[in-house]
PDB file of C-alpha atoms in Angstrom:
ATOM      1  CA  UNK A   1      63.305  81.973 157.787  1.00 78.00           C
ATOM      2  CA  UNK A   2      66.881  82.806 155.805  1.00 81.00           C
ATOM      3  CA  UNK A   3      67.279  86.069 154.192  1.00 88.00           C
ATOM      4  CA  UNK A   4      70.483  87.000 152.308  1.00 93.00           C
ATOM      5  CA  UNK A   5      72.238  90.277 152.823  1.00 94.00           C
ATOM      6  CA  UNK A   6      74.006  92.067 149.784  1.00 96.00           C
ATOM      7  CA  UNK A   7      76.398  94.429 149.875  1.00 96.00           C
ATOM      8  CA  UNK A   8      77.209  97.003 148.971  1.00 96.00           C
ATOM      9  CA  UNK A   9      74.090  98.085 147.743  1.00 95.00           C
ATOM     10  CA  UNK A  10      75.168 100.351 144.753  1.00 96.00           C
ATOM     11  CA  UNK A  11      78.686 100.612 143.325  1.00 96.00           C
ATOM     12  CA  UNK A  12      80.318 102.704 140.914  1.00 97.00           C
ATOM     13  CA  UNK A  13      83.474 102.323 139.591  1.00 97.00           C
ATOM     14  CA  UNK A  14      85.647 103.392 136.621  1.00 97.00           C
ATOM     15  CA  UNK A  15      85.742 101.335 133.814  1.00 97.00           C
ATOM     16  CA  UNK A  16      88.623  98.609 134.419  1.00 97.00           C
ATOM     17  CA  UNK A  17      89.036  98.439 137.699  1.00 97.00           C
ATOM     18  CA  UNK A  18      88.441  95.362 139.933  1.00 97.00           C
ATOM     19  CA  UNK A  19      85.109  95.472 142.343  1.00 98.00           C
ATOM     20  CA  UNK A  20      83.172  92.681 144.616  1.00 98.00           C
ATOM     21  CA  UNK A  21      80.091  92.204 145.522  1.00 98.00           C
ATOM     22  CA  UNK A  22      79.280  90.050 148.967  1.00 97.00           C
ATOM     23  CA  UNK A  23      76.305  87.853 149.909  1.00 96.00           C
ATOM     24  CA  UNK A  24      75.632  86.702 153.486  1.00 95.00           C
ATOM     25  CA  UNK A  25      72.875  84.033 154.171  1.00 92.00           C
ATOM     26  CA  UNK A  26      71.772  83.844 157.388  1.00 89.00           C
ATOM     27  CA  UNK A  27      71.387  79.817 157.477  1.00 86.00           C
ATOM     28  CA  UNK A  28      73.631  77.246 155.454  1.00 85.00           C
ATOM     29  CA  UNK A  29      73.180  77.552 152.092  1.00 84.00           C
ATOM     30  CA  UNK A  30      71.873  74.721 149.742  1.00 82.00           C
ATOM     31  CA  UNK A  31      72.651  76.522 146.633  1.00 86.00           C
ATOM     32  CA  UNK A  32      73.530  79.761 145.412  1.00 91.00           C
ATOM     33  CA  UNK A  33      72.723  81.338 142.568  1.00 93.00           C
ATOM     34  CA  UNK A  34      74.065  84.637 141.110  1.00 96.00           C
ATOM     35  CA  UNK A  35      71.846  86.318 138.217  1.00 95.00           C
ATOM     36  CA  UNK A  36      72.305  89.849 136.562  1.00 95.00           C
ATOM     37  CA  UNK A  37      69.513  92.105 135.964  1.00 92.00           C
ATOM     38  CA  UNK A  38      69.044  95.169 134.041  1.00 84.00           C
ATOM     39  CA  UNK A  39      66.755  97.551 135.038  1.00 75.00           C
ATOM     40  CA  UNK A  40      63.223  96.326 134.311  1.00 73.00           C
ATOM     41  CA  UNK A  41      64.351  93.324 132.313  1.00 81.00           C
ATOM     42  CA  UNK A  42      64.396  89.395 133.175  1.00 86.00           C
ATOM     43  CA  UNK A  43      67.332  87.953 135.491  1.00 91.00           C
ATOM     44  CA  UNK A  44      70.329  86.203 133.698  1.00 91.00           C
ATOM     45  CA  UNK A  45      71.673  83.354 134.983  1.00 90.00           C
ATOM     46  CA  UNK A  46      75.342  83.870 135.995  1.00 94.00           C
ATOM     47  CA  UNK A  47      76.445  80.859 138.116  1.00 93.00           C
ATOM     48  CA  UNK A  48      75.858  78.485 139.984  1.00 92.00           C
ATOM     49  CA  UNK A  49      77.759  77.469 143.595  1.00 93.00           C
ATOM     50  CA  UNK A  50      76.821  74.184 145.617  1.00 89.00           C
ATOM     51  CA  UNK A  51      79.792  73.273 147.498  1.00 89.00           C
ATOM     52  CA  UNK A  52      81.417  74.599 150.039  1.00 90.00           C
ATOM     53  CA  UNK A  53      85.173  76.316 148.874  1.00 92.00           C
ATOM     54  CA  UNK A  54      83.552  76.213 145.283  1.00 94.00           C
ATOM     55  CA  UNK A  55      84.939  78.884 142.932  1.00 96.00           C
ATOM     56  CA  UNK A  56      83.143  79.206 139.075  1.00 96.00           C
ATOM     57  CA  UNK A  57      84.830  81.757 136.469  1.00 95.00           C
ATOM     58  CA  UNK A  58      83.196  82.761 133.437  1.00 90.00           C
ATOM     59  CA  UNK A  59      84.717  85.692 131.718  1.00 91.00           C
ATOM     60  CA  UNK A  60      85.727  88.300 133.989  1.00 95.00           C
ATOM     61  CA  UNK A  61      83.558  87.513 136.818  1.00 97.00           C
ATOM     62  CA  UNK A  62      84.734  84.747 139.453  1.00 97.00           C
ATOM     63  CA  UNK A  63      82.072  83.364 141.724  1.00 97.00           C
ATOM     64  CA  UNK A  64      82.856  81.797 145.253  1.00 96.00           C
ATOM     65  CA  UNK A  65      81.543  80.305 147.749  1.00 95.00           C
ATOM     66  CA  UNK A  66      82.474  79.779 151.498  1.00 91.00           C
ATOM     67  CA  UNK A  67      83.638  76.821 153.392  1.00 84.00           C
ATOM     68  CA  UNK A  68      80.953  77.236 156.053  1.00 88.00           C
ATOM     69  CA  UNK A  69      78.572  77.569 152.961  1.00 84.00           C
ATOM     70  CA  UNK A  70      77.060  81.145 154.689  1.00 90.00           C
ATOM     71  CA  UNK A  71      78.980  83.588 152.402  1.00 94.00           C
ATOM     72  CA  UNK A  72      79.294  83.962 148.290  1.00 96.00           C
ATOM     73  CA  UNK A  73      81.456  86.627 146.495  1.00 97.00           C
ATOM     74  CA  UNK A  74      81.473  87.681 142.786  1.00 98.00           C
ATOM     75  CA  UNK A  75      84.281  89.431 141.836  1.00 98.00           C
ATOM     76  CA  UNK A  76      84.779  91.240 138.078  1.00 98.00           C
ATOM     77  CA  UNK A  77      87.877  91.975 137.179  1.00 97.00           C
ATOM     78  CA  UNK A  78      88.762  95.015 134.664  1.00 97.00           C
ATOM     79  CA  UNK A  79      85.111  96.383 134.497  1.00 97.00           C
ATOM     80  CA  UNK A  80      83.589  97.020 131.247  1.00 96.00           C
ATOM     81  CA  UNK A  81      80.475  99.079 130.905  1.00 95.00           C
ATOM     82  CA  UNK A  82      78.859  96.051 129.815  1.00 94.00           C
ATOM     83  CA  UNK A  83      79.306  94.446 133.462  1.00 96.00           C
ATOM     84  CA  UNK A  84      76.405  97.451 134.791  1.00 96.00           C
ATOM     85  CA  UNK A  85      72.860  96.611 136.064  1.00 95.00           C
ATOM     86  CA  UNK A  86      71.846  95.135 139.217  1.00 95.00           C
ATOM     87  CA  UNK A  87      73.001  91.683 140.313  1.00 97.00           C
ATOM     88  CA  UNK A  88      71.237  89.345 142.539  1.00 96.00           C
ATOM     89  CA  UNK A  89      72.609  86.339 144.633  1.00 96.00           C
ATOM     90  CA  UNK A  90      69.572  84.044 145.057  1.00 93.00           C
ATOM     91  CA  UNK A  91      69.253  80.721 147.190  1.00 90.00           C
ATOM     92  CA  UNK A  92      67.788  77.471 147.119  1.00 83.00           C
ATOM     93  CA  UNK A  93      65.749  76.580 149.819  1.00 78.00           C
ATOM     94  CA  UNK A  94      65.178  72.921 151.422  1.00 73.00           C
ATOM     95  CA  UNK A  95      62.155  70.642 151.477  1.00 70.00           C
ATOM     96  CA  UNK A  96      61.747  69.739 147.512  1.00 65.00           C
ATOM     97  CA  UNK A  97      60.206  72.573 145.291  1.00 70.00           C
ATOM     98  CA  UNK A  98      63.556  74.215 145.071  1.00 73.00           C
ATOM     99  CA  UNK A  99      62.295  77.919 145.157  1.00 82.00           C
ATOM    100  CA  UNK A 100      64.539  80.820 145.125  1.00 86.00           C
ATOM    101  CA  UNK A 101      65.105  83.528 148.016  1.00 91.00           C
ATOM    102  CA  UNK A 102      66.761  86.615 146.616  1.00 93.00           C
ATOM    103  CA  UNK A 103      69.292  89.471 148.094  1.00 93.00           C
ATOM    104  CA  UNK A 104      68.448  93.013 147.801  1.00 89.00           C
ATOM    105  CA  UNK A 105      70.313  93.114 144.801  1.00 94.00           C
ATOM    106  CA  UNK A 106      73.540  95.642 144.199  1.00 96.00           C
ATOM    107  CA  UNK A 107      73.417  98.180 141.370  1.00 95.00           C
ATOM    108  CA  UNK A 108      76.910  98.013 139.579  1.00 97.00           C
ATOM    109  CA  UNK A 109      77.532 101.380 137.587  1.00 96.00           C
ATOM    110  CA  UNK A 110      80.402 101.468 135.383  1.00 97.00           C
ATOM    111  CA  UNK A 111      81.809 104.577 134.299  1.00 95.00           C
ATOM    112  CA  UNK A 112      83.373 104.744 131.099  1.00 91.00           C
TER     113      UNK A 112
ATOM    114  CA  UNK B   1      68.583  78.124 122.882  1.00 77.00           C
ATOM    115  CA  UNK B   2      65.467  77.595 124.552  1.00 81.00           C
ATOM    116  CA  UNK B   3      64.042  80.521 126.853  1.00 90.00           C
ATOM    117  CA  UNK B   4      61.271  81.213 128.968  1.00 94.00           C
ATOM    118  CA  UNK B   5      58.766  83.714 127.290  1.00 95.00           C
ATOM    119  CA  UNK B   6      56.125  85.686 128.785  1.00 96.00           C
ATOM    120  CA  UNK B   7      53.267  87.568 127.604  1.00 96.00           C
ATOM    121  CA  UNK B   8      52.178  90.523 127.740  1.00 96.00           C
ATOM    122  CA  UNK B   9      55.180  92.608 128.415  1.00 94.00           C
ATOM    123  CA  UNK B  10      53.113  95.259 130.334  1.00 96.00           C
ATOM    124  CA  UNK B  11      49.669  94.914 131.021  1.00 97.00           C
ATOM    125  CA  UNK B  12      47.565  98.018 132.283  1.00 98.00           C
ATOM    126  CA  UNK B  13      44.589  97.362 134.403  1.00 97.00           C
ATOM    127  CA  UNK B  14      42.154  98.801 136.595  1.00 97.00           C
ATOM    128  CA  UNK B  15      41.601  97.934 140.252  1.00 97.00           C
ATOM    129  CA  UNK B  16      39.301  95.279 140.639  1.00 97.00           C
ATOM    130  CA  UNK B  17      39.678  93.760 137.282  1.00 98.00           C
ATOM    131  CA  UNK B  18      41.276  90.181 136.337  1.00 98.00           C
ATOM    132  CA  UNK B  19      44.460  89.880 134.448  1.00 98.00           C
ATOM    133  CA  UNK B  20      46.256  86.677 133.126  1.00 97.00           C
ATOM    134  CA  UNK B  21      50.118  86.638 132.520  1.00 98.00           C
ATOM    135  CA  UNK B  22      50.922  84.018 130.319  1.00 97.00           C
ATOM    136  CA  UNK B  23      54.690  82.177 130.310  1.00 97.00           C
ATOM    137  CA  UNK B  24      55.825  79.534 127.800  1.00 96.00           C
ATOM    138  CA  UNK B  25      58.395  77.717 130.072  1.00 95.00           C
ATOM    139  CA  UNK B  26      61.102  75.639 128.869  1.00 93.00           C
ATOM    140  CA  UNK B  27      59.469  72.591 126.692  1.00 90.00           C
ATOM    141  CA  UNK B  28      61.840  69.779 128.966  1.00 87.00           C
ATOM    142  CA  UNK B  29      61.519  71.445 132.640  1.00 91.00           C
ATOM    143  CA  UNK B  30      59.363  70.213 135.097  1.00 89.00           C
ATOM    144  CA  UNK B  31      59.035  72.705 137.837  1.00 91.00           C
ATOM    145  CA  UNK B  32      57.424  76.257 137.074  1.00 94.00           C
ATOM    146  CA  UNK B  33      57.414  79.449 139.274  1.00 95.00           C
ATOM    147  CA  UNK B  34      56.444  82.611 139.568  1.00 97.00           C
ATOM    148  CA  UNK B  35      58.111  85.625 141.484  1.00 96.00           C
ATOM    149  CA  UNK B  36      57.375  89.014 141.775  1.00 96.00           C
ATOM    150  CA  UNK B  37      59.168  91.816 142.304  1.00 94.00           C
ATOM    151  CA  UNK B  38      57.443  95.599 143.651  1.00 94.00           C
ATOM    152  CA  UNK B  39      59.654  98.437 141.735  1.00 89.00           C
ATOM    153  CA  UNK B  40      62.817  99.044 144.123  1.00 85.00           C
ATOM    154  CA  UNK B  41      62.400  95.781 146.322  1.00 89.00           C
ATOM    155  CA  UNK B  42      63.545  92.119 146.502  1.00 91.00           C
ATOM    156  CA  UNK B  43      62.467  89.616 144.250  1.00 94.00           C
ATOM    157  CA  UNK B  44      59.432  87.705 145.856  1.00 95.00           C
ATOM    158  CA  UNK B  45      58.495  83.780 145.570  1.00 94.00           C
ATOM    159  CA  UNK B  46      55.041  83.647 144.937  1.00 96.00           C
ATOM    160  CA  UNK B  47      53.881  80.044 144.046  1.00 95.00           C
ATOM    161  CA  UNK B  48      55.963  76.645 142.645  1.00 93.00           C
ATOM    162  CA  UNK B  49      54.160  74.016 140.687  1.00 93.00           C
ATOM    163  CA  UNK B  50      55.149  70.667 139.924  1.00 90.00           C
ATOM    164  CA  UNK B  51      53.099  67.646 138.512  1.00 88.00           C
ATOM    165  CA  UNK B  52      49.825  69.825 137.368  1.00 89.00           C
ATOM    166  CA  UNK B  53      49.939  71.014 140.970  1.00 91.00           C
ATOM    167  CA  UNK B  54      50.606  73.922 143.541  1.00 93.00           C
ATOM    168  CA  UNK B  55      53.802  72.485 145.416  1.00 90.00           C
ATOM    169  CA  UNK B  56      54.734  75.545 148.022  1.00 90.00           C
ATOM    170  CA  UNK B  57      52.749  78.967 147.870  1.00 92.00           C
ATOM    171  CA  UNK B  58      54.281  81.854 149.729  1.00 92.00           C
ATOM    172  CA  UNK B  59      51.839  84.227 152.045  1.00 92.00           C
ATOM    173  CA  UNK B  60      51.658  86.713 149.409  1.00 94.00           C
ATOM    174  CA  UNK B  61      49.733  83.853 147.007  1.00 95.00           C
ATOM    175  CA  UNK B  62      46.201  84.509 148.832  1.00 93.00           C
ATOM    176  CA  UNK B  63      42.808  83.393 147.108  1.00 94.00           C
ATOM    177  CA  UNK B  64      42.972  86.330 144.738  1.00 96.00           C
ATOM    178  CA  UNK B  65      45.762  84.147 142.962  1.00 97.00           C
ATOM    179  CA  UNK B  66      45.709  80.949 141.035  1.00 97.00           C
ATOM    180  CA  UNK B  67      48.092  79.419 138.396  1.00 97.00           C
ATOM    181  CA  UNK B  68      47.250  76.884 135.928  1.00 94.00           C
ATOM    182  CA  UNK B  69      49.137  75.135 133.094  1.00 91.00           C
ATOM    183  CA  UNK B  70      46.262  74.405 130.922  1.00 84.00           C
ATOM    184  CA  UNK B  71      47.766  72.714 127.817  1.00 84.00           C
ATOM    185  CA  UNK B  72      51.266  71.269 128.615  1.00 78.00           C
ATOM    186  CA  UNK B  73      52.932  74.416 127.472  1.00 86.00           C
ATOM    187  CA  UNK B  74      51.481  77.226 128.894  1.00 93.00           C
ATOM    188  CA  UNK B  75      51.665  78.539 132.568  1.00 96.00           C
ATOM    189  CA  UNK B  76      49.789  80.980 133.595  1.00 97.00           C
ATOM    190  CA  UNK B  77      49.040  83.752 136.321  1.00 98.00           C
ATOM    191  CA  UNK B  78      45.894  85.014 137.484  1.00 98.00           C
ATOM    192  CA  UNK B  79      44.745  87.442 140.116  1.00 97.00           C
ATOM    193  CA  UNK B  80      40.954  87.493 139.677  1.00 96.00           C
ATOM    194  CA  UNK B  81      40.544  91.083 141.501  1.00 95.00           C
ATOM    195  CA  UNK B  82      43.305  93.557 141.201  1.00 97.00           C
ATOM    196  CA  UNK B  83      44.475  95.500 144.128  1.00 96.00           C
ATOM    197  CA  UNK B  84      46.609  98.955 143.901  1.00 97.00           C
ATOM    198  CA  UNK B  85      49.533  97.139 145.291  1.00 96.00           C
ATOM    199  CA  UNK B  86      49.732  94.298 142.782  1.00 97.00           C
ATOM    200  CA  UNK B  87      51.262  96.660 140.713  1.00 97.00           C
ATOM    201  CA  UNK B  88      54.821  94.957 140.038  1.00 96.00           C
ATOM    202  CA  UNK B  89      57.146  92.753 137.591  1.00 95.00           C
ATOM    203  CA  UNK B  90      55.713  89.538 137.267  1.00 97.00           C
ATOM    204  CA  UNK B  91      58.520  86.527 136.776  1.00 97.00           C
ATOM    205  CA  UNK B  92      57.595  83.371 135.558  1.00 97.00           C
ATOM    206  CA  UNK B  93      60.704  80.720 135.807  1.00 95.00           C
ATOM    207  CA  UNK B  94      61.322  76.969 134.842  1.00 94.00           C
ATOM    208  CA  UNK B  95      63.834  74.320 135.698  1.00 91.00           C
ATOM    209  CA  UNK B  96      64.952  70.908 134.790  1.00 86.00           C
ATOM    210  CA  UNK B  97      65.340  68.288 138.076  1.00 71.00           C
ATOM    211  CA  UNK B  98      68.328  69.908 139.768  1.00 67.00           C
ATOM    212  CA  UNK B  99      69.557  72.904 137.608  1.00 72.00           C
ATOM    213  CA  UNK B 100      69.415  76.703 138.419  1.00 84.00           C
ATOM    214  CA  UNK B 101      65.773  78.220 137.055  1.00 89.00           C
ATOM    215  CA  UNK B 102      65.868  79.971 134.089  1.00 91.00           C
ATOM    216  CA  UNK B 103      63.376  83.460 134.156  1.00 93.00           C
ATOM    217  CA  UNK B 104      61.631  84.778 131.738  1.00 94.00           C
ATOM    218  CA  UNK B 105      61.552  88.284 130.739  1.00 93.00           C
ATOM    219  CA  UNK B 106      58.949  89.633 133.342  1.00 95.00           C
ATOM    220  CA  UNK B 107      54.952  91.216 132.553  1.00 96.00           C
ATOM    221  CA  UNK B 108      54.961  94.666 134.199  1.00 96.00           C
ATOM    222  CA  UNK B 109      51.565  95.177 135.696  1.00 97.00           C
ATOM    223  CA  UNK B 110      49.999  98.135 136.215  1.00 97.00           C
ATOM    224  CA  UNK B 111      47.070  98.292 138.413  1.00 97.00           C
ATOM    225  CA  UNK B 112      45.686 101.862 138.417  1.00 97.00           C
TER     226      UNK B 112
END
């Protein structure tokens, strides 16, 4: 079955400074999905990568996705405490009901 | 813009009882889900549904569980005898034909 590997698994960084966060699927991904979730809450839809080389901005975060469709970054650039909580790279699976697999999630802290 | 709702927002329960979470998915989508995620762990599929009917259930969606969307809107969750280690964030989700699922804001159960 795939699983997908976060890392790291917690971060903290000073407010504006540059950090990324790495997800590594162990079979070709169909779809990847990055949310952001703050502790006990819903997940927020970030973006959205489906082909391989693909890179999505929005803001100050920058989403990409490999060639070999296996790896996804998201980067944020100049940190805001805003950008803290946990984010999650999830991904689509084959054969039609399009459910999600999730990471293990990395908890950004930003320090202000 | 249109969101997912769910209700309650934390339900308390005793072992053995029933509960029903309730979700109000998007009024356009056509495939529902719910997830669940233990405190501190991944985010779990549990069941998709699609055309008034289970589609894929994961191994954690035993005969304890059923879903139901009784009335074209609603979409609901029920585990008829509550066990210690149901105790989690219930997700319910919703997306259009090939767009990312949208999530609700979770039910926290408590099964004590």
């Amino acid at each position: 079955s795939q699983e997908l590997e976060q890392s790291p698994q917690s971060l903290i960084v000073q407010e504006g400074k540059n950090l990324t966060i790495n997800c590594t699927s162990s079979k070709t991904l169909y779809g990847l999905y990055w949310y952001k979730q703050k502790y006990g809450e819903g997940l927020i839809f970030l973006m959205m990568l489906q082909k391989g080389g693909e890179e999505k901005s929005h803001e100050k975060i920058t989403a990409k996705l490999d060639e070999k469709k296996q790896q996804s970054s998201l980067h944020i650039t100049a940190s805001q405490p805003s950008h803290a909580g946990i984010y999650l790279c999830g991904a689509e699976t084959p054969g039609g009901t399009y459910k999600y697999i999730f990471g293990t999630g990395t908890r950004l802290k930003v320090l202000a | 813009e249109p969101e997912v709702t769910q209700t309650p927002s934390h339900q308390v329960t005793q072992m053995g009882q029933e509960v029903i979470l309730r979700c109000v998915p998007i009024s356009n989508h056509l495939y529902f889900y719910w997830y669940r995620q233990i405190l501190g762990q991944k985010v779990e599929f549990l069941v998709s549904f699609y055309n008034n009917e289970i589609s894929e259930k994961s191994e954690i969606f035993d005969d304890q569980f059923s879903v139901e969307r009784p009335d074209g809107s609603n979409f609901t969750l029920k585990i008829r005898s509550t066990k210690l280690e149901d105790s989690a964030m219930y997700f319910c989700a919703s997306r259009a034909a090939a767009y990312e699922q949208y999530f609700g804001p979770g039910t926290r159960l408590t099964v004590t």
